[in-house]
mmCIF file of C-alpha atoms in Angstrom:
data_model
loop_
_atom_site.group_PDB
_atom_site.id
_atom_site.type_symbol
_atom_site.label_atom_id
_atom_site.label_comp_id
_atom_site.label_asym_id
_atom_site.label_seq_id
_atom_site.Cartn_x
_atom_site.Cartn_y
_atom_site.Cartn_z
ATOM 1 C CA UNK K 263 -19.583 52.116 5.206
ATOM 2 C CA UNK K 264 -21.542 54.868 3.513
ATOM 3 C CA UNK K 265 -20.696 53.416 0.093
ATOM 4 C CA UNK K 266 -21.905 49.988 1.194
ATOM 5 C CA UNK K 267 -25.253 51.473 2.275
ATOM 6 C CA UNK K 268 -25.687 53.216 -1.068
ATOM 7 C CA UNK K 269 -24.959 49.990 -2.944
ATOM 8 C CA UNK K 270 -27.434 48.106 -0.745
ATOM 9 C CA UNK K 271 -30.152 50.682 -1.422
ATOM 10 C CA UNK K 272 -29.520 50.484 -5.164
ATOM 11 C CA UNK K 273 -29.650 46.686 -5.125
ATOM 12 C CA UNK K 274 -32.936 46.711 -3.178
ATOM 13 C CA UNK K 275 -34.418 49.288 -5.554
ATOM 14 C CA UNK K 276 -33.411 47.277 -8.620
ATOM 15 C CA UNK K 277 -34.837 44.111 -7.101
ATOM 16 C CA UNK K 278 -38.141 45.881 -6.424
ATOM 17 C CA UNK K 279 -38.300 47.214 -9.989
ATOM 18 C CA UNK K 280 -37.549 43.765 -11.373
ATOM 19 C CA UNK K 281 -40.297 42.223 -9.249
ATOM 20 C CA UNK K 282 -42.845 44.809 -10.326
ATOM 21 C CA UNK K 283 -41.777 44.441 -13.956
ATOM 22 C CA UNK K 284 -42.240 40.687 -13.851
ATOM 23 C CA UNK K 285 -45.679 41.164 -12.308
ATOM 24 C CA UNK K 286 -46.696 43.463 -15.128
ATOM 25 C CA UNK K 287 -45.459 41.056 -17.769
ATOM 26 C CA UNK K 288 -47.225 38.154 -16.078
ATOM 27 C CA UNK K 289 -50.566 39.917 -15.773
ATOM 28 C CA UNK K 290 -50.211 42.115 -18.824
ATOM 29 C CA UNK K 291 -51.265 45.180 -16.816
ATOM 30 C CA UNK K 292 -54.483 47.068 -17.364
ATOM 31 C CA UNK K 293 -53.537 48.170 -20.854
ATOM 32 C CA UNK K 294 -52.402 44.680 -21.819
ATOM 33 C CA UNK K 295 -55.606 43.117 -20.533
ATOM 34 C CA UNK K 296 -57.755 45.661 -22.337
ATOM 35 C CA UNK K 297 -55.912 45.002 -25.587
ATOM 36 C CA UNK K 298 -56.132 41.238 -25.128
ATOM 37 C CA UNK K 299 -59.789 41.016 -24.114
ATOM 38 C CA UNK K 300 -61.280 43.884 -26.120
ATOM 39 C CA UNK K 301 -65.076 43.945 -25.618
ATOM 40 C CA UNK K 302 -64.742 41.279 -22.934
ATOM 41 C CA UNK K 303 -62.742 43.776 -20.854
ATOM 42 C CA UNK K 304 -65.581 46.317 -21.014
ATOM 43 C CA UNK K 305 -68.077 43.622 -20.094
ATOM 44 C CA UNK K 306 -66.026 42.588 -17.062
ATOM 45 C CA UNK K 307 -65.822 46.206 -15.892
ATOM 46 C CA UNK K 308 -69.597 46.560 -16.283
ATOM 47 C CA UNK K 309 -70.157 43.309 -14.367
ATOM 48 C CA UNK K 310 -68.100 44.763 -11.516
ATOM 49 C CA UNK K 311 -70.130 47.998 -11.511
ATOM 50 C CA UNK K 312 -67.294 50.005 -13.004
ATOM 51 C CA UNK K 313 -64.625 48.694 -10.637
ATOM 52 C CA UNK K 314 -61.708 48.455 -13.062
ATOM 53 C CA UNK K 315 -59.326 46.866 -10.576
ATOM 54 C CA UNK K 316 -61.788 44.111 -9.695
ATOM 55 C CA UNK K 317 -62.434 43.432 -13.386
ATOM 56 C CA UNK K 318 -58.714 43.260 -14.105
ATOM 57 C CA UNK K 319 -58.195 40.866 -11.214
ATOM 58 C CA UNK K 320 -60.846 38.574 -12.684
ATOM 59 C CA UNK K 321 -59.396 38.754 -16.191
ATOM 60 C CA UNK K 322 -55.898 38.223 -14.832
ATOM 61 C CA UNK K 323 -57.110 35.072 -13.094
ATOM 62 C CA UNK K 324 -58.595 33.846 -16.363
ATOM 63 C CA UNK K 325 -55.241 34.309 -18.091
ATOM 64 C CA UNK K 326 -53.436 32.582 -15.240
ATOM 65 C CA UNK K 327 -55.900 29.661 -15.325
ATOM 66 C CA UNK K 328 -56.353 29.207 -19.061
ATOM 67 C CA UNK K 329 -53.612 31.162 -20.823
ATOM 68 C CA UNK K 330 -51.383 28.125 -21.308
ATOM 69 C CA UNK K 331 -54.161 26.092 -22.935
ATOM 70 C CA UNK K 332 -53.166 24.799 -26.360
ATOM 71 C CA UNK K 333 -56.021 24.329 -28.807
ATOM 72 C CA UNK K 334 -56.196 20.829 -30.208
ATOM 73 C CA UNK K 335 -56.445 20.401 -33.989
ATOM 74 C CA UNK K 336 -59.452 18.915 -35.720
ATOM 75 C CA UNK K 337 -59.080 16.250 -38.349
ATOM 76 C CA UNK K 338 -60.515 17.158 -41.767
ATOM 77 C CA UNK K 339 -63.276 14.602 -41.233
ATOM 78 C CA UNK K 340 -64.282 15.990 -37.859
ATOM 79 C CA UNK K 341 -64.144 19.547 -39.164
ATOM 80 C CA UNK K 342 -66.394 18.659 -42.087
ATOM 81 C CA UNK K 343 -68.770 16.879 -39.716
ATOM 82 C CA UNK K 344 -69.149 20.012 -37.601
ATOM 83 C CA UNK K 345 -69.659 22.234 -40.642
ATOM 84 C CA UNK K 346 -72.364 19.905 -41.914
ATOM 85 C CA UNK K 347 -74.076 19.803 -38.529
ATOM 86 C CA UNK K 348 -74.071 23.589 -38.214
ATOM 87 C CA UNK K 349 -75.593 23.967 -41.670
ATOM 88 C CA UNK K 350 -78.274 21.444 -40.740
ATOM 89 C CA UNK K 351 -79.105 23.341 -37.547
ATOM 90 C CA UNK K 352 -79.412 26.594 -39.486
ATOM 91 C CA UNK K 353 -81.882 25.000 -41.876
ATOM 92 C CA UNK K 354 -83.837 23.562 -38.957
ATOM 93 C CA UNK K 355 -84.250 27.050 -37.517
ATOM 94 C CA UNK K 356 -86.888 27.910 -40.116
ATOM 95 C CA UNK K 357 -89.332 25.336 -38.747
ATOM 96 C CA UNK K 358 -88.200 25.094 -35.129
ATOM 97 C CA UNK K 359 -86.187 28.084 -33.872
ATOM 98 C CA UNK K 360 -86.039 27.039 -30.210
ATOM 99 C CA UNK K 361 -84.897 23.500 -31.004
ATOM 100 C CA UNK K 362 -82.313 24.797 -33.468
ATOM 101 C CA UNK K 363 -80.832 27.237 -30.961
ATOM 102 C CA UNK K 364 -80.680 24.532 -28.297
ATOM 103 C CA UNK K 365 -78.905 22.141 -30.659
ATOM 104 C CA UNK K 366 -76.529 24.858 -31.882
ATOM 105 C CA UNK K 367 -75.635 25.658 -28.269
ATOM 106 C CA UNK K 368 -74.826 21.991 -27.587
ATOM 107 C CA UNK K 369 -72.918 21.720 -30.863
ATOM 108 C CA UNK K 370 -70.733 24.703 -30.012
ATOM 109 C CA UNK K 371 -70.060 23.292 -26.545
ATOM 110 C CA UNK K 372 -68.917 19.975 -28.061
ATOM 111 C CA UNK K 373 -66.748 21.743 -30.612
ATOM 112 C CA UNK K 374 -65.038 23.795 -27.914
ATOM 113 C CA UNK K 375 -64.446 20.597 -25.943
ATOM 114 C CA UNK K 376 -62.896 18.907 -28.973
ATOM 115 C CA UNK K 377 -60.560 21.883 -29.376
ATOM 116 C CA UNK K 378 -59.297 21.339 -25.827
ATOM 117 C CA UNK K 379 -61.413 23.773 -23.842
ATOM 118 C CA UNK K 380 -63.186 22.742 -20.613
ATOM 119 C CA UNK K 381 -66.247 20.552 -20.982
ATOM 120 C CA UNK K 382 -69.439 22.325 -21.972
ATOM 121 C CA UNK K 383 -71.234 20.952 -18.905
ATOM 122 C CA UNK K 384 -69.270 23.576 -16.966
ATOM 123 C CA UNK K 385 -70.363 26.544 -19.058
ATOM 124 C CA UNK K 386 -68.845 29.270 -16.869
ATOM 125 C CA UNK K 387 -65.428 27.629 -16.926
ATOM 126 C CA UNK K 388 -65.658 26.948 -20.643
ATOM 127 C CA UNK K 389 -66.651 30.528 -21.450
ATOM 128 C CA UNK K 390 -63.841 31.852 -19.234
ATOM 129 C CA UNK K 391 -61.277 29.754 -21.112
ATOM 130 C CA UNK K 392 -62.740 30.729 -24.479
ATOM 131 C CA UNK K 393 -62.617 34.401 -23.528
ATOM 132 C CA UNK K 394 -58.848 34.167 -23.039
ATOM 133 C CA UNK K 395 -58.308 32.820 -26.556
ATOM 134 C CA UNK K 396 -61.342 34.114 -28.486
ATOM 135 C CA UNK K 397 -62.379 37.205 -26.556
ATOM 136 C CA UNK K 398 -63.998 38.904 -29.557
ATOM 137 C CA UNK K 399 -66.421 36.036 -30.151
ATOM 138 C CA UNK K 400 -67.599 34.743 -26.772
ATOM 139 C CA UNK K 401 -70.446 37.205 -26.276
ATOM 140 C CA UNK K 402 -72.343 35.615 -29.153
ATOM 141 C CA UNK K 403 -71.975 32.220 -27.482
ATOM 142 C CA UNK K 404 -73.289 33.662 -24.210
ATOM 143 C CA UNK K 405 -76.292 35.086 -26.013
ATOM 144 C CA UNK K 406 -77.106 31.816 -27.732
ATOM 145 C CA UNK K 407 -76.634 29.864 -24.492
ATOM 146 C CA UNK K 408 -79.129 32.187 -22.795
ATOM 147 C CA UNK K 409 -81.550 31.984 -25.732
ATOM 148 C CA UNK K 410 -81.432 28.186 -25.568
ATOM 149 C CA UNK K 411 -82.714 28.352 -21.993
ATOM 150 C CA UNK K 412 -85.124 31.283 -22.176
ATOM 151 C CA UNK K 413 -88.366 31.845 -24.047
ATOM 152 C CA UNK K 414 -86.850 34.342 -26.462
ATOM 153 C CA UNK K 415 -88.581 35.691 -29.527
ATOM 154 C CA UNK K 416 -87.754 34.325 -32.960
ATOM 155 C CA UNK K 417 -85.776 37.394 -33.975
ATOM 156 C CA UNK K 418 -83.736 37.348 -30.755
ATOM 157 C CA UNK K 419 -82.896 33.684 -31.313
ATOM 158 C CA UNK K 420 -81.950 34.347 -34.925
ATOM 159 C CA UNK K 421 -79.612 37.161 -33.900
ATOM 160 C CA UNK K 422 -78.101 34.974 -31.187
ATOM 161 C CA UNK K 423 -77.266 32.257 -33.698
ATOM 162 C CA UNK K 424 -75.820 34.740 -36.161
ATOM 163 C CA UNK K 425 -73.550 36.183 -33.474
ATOM 164 C CA UNK K 426 -72.554 32.749 -32.179
ATOM 165 C CA UNK K 427 -71.525 31.726 -35.663
ATOM 166 C CA UNK K 428 -68.375 33.868 -35.333
ATOM 167 C CA UNK K 429 -67.108 31.662 -32.518
ATOM 168 C CA UNK K 430 -68.100 28.533 -34.430
ATOM 169 C CA UNK K 431 -66.077 29.686 -37.425
ATOM 170 C CA UNK K 432 -63.105 30.563 -35.215
ATOM 171 C CA UNK K 433 -63.119 27.149 -33.562
ATOM 172 C CA UNK K 434 -63.734 25.109 -36.700
ATOM 173 C CA UNK K 435 -61.116 27.011 -38.689
ATOM 174 C CA UNK K 436 -57.664 25.576 -39.193
ATOM 175 C CA UNK K 437 -56.105 29.009 -38.772
ATOM 176 C CA UNK K 438 -56.487 31.338 -35.743
ATOM 177 C CA UNK K 439 -59.339 33.767 -36.247
ATOM 178 C CA UNK K 440 -58.538 37.408 -36.993
ATOM 179 C CA UNK K 441 -60.879 39.675 -34.980
ATOM 180 C CA UNK K 442 -60.356 42.557 -37.451
ATOM 181 C CA UNK K 443 -61.845 40.441 -40.259
ATOM 182 C CA UNK K 444 -64.756 38.880 -38.434
ATOM 183 C CA UNK K 445 -67.358 41.260 -39.866
ATOM 184 C CA UNK K 446 -66.040 41.010 -43.411
ATOM 185 C CA UNK K 447 -65.746 37.240 -43.302
ATOM 186 C CA UNK K 448 -69.325 36.808 -42.179
ATOM 187 C CA UNK K 449 -70.845 38.707 -45.097
ATOM 188 C CA UNK K 450 -71.128 38.117 -48.800
ATOM 189 C CA UNK K 451 -70.230 40.491 -51.630
ATOM 190 C CA UNK K 452 -73.481 42.392 -51.136
ATOM 191 C CA UNK K 453 -72.843 42.894 -47.434
ATOM 192 C CA UNK K 454 -75.399 40.312 -46.304
ATOM 193 C CA UNK K 455 -74.765 37.545 -43.809
ATOM 194 C CA UNK K 456 -74.294 34.301 -45.812
ATOM 195 C CA UNK K 457 -77.082 32.571 -43.963
ATOM 196 C CA UNK K 458 -80.571 31.999 -45.333
ATOM 197 C CA UNK K 459 -82.165 33.011 -42.040
ATOM 198 C CA UNK K 460 -83.490 36.474 -42.634
ATOM 199 C CA UNK K 461 -86.450 38.051 -40.964
ATOM 200 C CA UNK K 462 -88.815 37.010 -43.737
ATOM 201 C CA UNK K 463 -87.657 33.373 -43.494
ATOM 202 C CA UNK K 464 -88.016 32.948 -39.777
ATOM 203 C CA UNK K 465 -91.160 31.130 -38.765
ATOM 204 C CA UNK K 466 -93.647 33.404 -37.128
ATOM 205 C CA UNK K 467 -92.252 36.564 -38.728
ATOM 206 C CA UNK K 468 -94.540 38.774 -40.766
ATOM 207 C CA UNK K 469 -91.801 40.567 -42.719
#
């Protein structure tokens, strides 16, 4: 009888450990979420006033909701079309920064939709899904989305578009983006961003 009780206790303990282990694998745990989301993890914690558990619950829900999403490929023609449109918007910035930022925001929303993410009309849901798969790039998109709706200064809008370009490149690329190379890939051999929009080019700038 005593032996049976010991075996029962061991079985219950093993079952509990297995259940907890599966929960950690499913949610990734705090360390897994922090590694997966990077700067997005810190932002979520800040949004929850430092409440790490609340932030991890939110991020875990994002993974549960959007983690199984498979990004759809772009045809070469569609990819080239987006690249051409983005270049056109960048050039337009010189004469009309606000209009350029607004169009770039809409362009990025359409691109994300074509890659299989939620429709851009539901920005919060789209950004949540993007954060699961492109966590290192979504903050730039947030900034540009805000700039498209606010009366930001020219320099703020320029910076927003530069930052949002990282997500554009990740989505328009045939290969998954590598977060460790995002800074290097966005600069030329002299260390400058390969975009003609510098402070002296922006309309209304005195430098």
